[in-house]
Amino acid sequence: MSITIQCPQCRTRFRCKDYLAGKQATCLICHTLLTVPENTVEEEKQELPQPAEIEFKPEATVWDAPWHPPQWESGLVSHNSKVKDSSTATHPLQKTAEIPHQQPDPAACHSPGPGFHSGLLLSIVVISVLILLIFIRLFL
């Protein structure tokens, strides 16, 4: 265990070994002479407050709260999707939305983007410079 002391002049806290109890020490910051007290560890343990009793009522849990169905007409589902037939659906999530089916354009799928040619050109230049440097190092 250790004894905690505080310098009265500079307010620096130090931990001292138990065998230094009752002896004098010097503050490492302001060089004030300090006396290490005898039983500060036992006094600190006695000063600690007792933990408070926690009341736990298992009958007051979240599971006992009444369930309210979500209000789907708040704008999240009804306004964002086009519903085919709302009279046959029993639950808002069971409603089916109309999704237009479009065939993808084959030319658009395989065409390079706008920066493709500049990236290709840059990679060709970098590879050429690396090959040139290797050639110079090997043969010169």
C-alpha atoms as one frame of an Amber mdcrd trajectory, in Angstrom:
protein
   0.000   0.000   0.000   1.023   3.608  -0.312   0.366   6.814   1.549  -0.835
   9.842  -0.403   0.412  13.243   0.733  -0.100  16.724  -0.673   2.343  19.605
  -0.538   0.697  22.567   1.250   2.605  25.088  -0.840   2.319  23.882  -4.466
  -0.614  21.446  -3.980   1.220  18.580  -5.717   0.161  15.090  -4.611   2.689
  12.328  -4.011   2.441   8.638  -3.148   4.915   7.424  -0.571   5.702   3.870
   0.517   4.398   2.691   3.894   7.861   2.488   5.462   8.188   6.295   5.098
   5.303   6.908   7.566   6.310   9.415  10.244   9.444  10.495   8.355  10.164
  13.712   6.500  10.329  14.092   2.728  11.053  16.951   0.352   8.574  18.103
  -2.302  10.025  17.388  -5.732   8.467  20.532  -7.217   8.969  23.351  -4.690
  11.428  21.621  -2.281   9.213  22.205   0.784   9.864  19.900   3.746   6.892
  17.514   4.262   6.089  15.042   7.017   4.542  11.757   5.888   1.560  11.014
   8.170   1.144   7.684   9.965  -2.328   6.298   9.218  -3.781   8.161   6.227
  -4.707   4.961   4.395  -7.003   3.774   7.190  -8.538   7.237   7.552  -9.279
   7.415   3.816 -11.022   4.044   3.946 -13.202   5.213   6.821 -14.184   8.421
   5.016 -15.654   6.647   1.993 -19.445   6.873   1.837 -21.483   3.699   1.861
 -23.118   2.750  -1.444 -26.771   3.622  -1.758 -29.392   0.915  -1.889 -30.774
   0.432  -5.384 -34.439  -0.335  -5.636 -35.272  -2.698  -8.473 -38.859  -3.456
  -9.241 -39.107  -6.307 -11.726 -42.778  -5.589 -12.279 -41.922  -2.175 -13.784
 -40.137  -3.352 -16.899 -40.317  -2.169 -20.465 -42.051  -5.375 -21.535 -45.093
  -4.488 -19.457 -45.625  -1.208 -21.264 -48.639  -1.135 -23.591 -47.875  -1.668
 -27.263 -49.011   0.953 -29.732 -48.843   0.156 -33.450 -46.724   2.573 -35.492
 -48.506   5.318 -37.339 -47.625   4.574 -40.937 -49.568   7.475 -42.349 -46.948
   9.876 -40.984 -45.470  10.305 -44.461 -42.743   7.679 -44.560 -44.550   4.943
 -46.475 -47.699   6.413 -47.947 -46.122   9.433 -49.657 -42.846   7.873 -50.802
 -44.240   4.857 -52.648 -46.953   4.372 -55.215 -49.337   1.704 -53.947 -51.081
  -0.620 -56.424 -54.091  -1.577 -54.338 -54.313  -0.338 -50.783 -57.732  -1.889
 -50.135 -56.454  -5.508 -50.177 -53.399  -4.968 -47.982 -53.918  -5.512 -44.258
 -50.688  -3.956 -43.039 -48.838  -0.931 -44.457 -45.668  -2.968 -44.974 -47.581
  -5.559 -46.983 -48.535  -2.994 -49.608 -46.668  -3.432 -52.851 -45.163  -0.489
 -54.633 -45.111  -0.103 -58.378 -41.565  -0.213 -59.638 -41.158   0.555 -63.329
 -39.143  -2.129 -65.089 -36.509  -0.719 -67.412 -34.016  -2.573 -69.524 -30.472
  -1.298 -68.959 -28.706   0.231 -71.920 -25.903  -2.192 -72.945 -23.730   0.641
 -74.252 -23.989   2.502 -70.957 -22.902  -0.566 -68.975 -19.634  -1.076 -70.808
 -18.623   2.453 -71.716 -15.747   3.938 -69.742 -16.384   6.926 -67.539 -15.213
  10.463 -68.285 -11.906  10.069 -66.441 -11.073   6.641 -67.821  -8.859   7.798
 -70.698  -6.837  10.219 -68.586  -6.288   7.508 -65.946  -5.226   5.029 -68.603
  -2.809   7.555 -70.088  -1.348   8.314 -66.661  -0.782   4.631 -65.898   0.951
   4.120 -69.269   3.274   7.058 -68.564   4.122   5.783 -65.059   4.866   2.264
 -66.312   7.027   3.652 -69.127   9.063   5.744 -66.693   9.574   2.738 -64.413
  10.747   0.588 -67.321  13.129   3.353 -68.412  14.588   3.656 -64.892  15.098
  -0.106 -64.660  16.777  -0.125 -68.070  19.122   2.730 -67.077  20.058   1.019
 -63.824  20.770  -2.341 -65.442  22.760  -1.250 -68.470  24.458   1.981 -67.480
